[in-house]
Amino acid sequence: MSEMESLGAAPILNDGQVAGNCAISPRYLLSLCSGTATATGAAAATAAASGSAGAPSAAGAATGTAAGAEADTRSLLQSGLALVSMSGKPPGHRLDPARDFVLVQSFDRAAWSARYRCAARHQPTAAPTAATAAVSSSGAAPAGPSAAGPQAASSPAACSAPATCGAASVAVAAQPAVPGPAPGSAAAAGGGGCGSGAVRPSSDSPLLAAALSPGAAEAYGWALAPTVVLHGHALAEGEGLAYAAEELGLPISQRATLFSTPEDLAELESVFRSHPYPQHTCYIRRGHGFFLLADCVAEARRHFESLIVPWLRRCQQQQQP
């Protein structure tokens, strides 16, 4: 994300926040924790999934506590569709895996609302900071196989008593489903979580989670399911769109729509079905930007550098006096 921003693929919007976002599949984090990489990998997965603090166990704590915490973490990850980056990222802020991602658990397309878990709101800094111990949980109806994510808005709710999640004691806030804007409208903005004290999911979560949901491969006719998504605002119009079509041969949606709406999602799903992954790894939403799918973070970076960066470099050179 930092490289996207520095190269111009994640521009600053009218509200002063940075466009562009990313998401990772909970399945990918589970695979990182299942092998020999258990200490650091499991701690990072726990923090990223629940927003919980990775505090060390008290001296003399029972061995079963760690096992139970690991089981809780796995259960939490297994319940999710996607870990999506925060809404409203300030310019220059480096995403903190422990605090700046929201676990989208389910999505109701009819109501355009979601169930998610997120970390408490914090003051963004230029470098990663310690994980928070506050977690909020919203409620919504389960989603179908091709479920997507929420809009960036929510209703306030009273916090309940502290509960245990993973390896830390966290305060859990129960609240109604997170409502999105009416179909066809622009994405909503606003607070989220308990008393607006929580990190909100990206308004592009419907698109991000649709690609990473467990039923995505079957829904779109893919041979494999991706585990990482990278979305930026480049190659969407004008010369950039022509470059994507003529020089890269990337699949491009037919219509331009308002961002983060049912129509926006429908256009993306149309190119998903007509150009299956992994034969195709980068899709262009006309007027919105690129949508890059990958099997791991390293592969996502390679695709970005081979497909997107050359155009961004060309644009930078053209802007030089």
C-alpha angles and dihedrals in degrees: 000000000000091000091048089054095047092050095047100253090115104046126186111261129216091270091058094251127119121257121222131060145190140216139196131204118247086224089065092054091047090054090053090053097045099069132053093299096087108130105055095018095052092045092051092047091050093050094045094048101043106018087233125151115256093224117166118254118261115263111276095015114161118264088233090066092066092045091050092048091051090050090050091050093050091048090051093049093045089056093057135092097198145339104235129190121255127275117243102027110186118228113274095015113136111218114248110215090211097052113015101061130081124209107226105205103178142347133209108209094192092056093030089226136126147205114226145156121224143171124254117272116268140178106268117236135191091253135039115277136197118295120259124240096216119095129178127202127201127198131230142144115281118265130236126247094284095043121157137196141274137275119246100262137085147169121253119248138182118261120245127216118293116280135189121257122171113318098337139065107244137181110241122205119200115206141160122274114295105252123217127206121282114282110278095023128110119270114280124237131205146097129318143191126027108353091339088298097126139086109256126223120250114271086235090064092111089064096039097049094042089063094046102039115119092249097048097102093052094042095053100031096249123160091216137020119238120229102197132050127191120187126186138164102250136103088028103118146003117005091353091058091048090050091052092050103038105031102028102027092219121170111258128195117244100230137041112227139173111286121263097008132124088260091052091052092046092054092051092047090051092061090042089061097042095045108034126207133270092028083059122035105171126055129185122219103205108242093003112065146253124320112201123194126196144166095235141001093264091053091049089054092049092051091048093050095046100041109026108024097063090059093046091050090050090052091050091051091050090053093054115101 
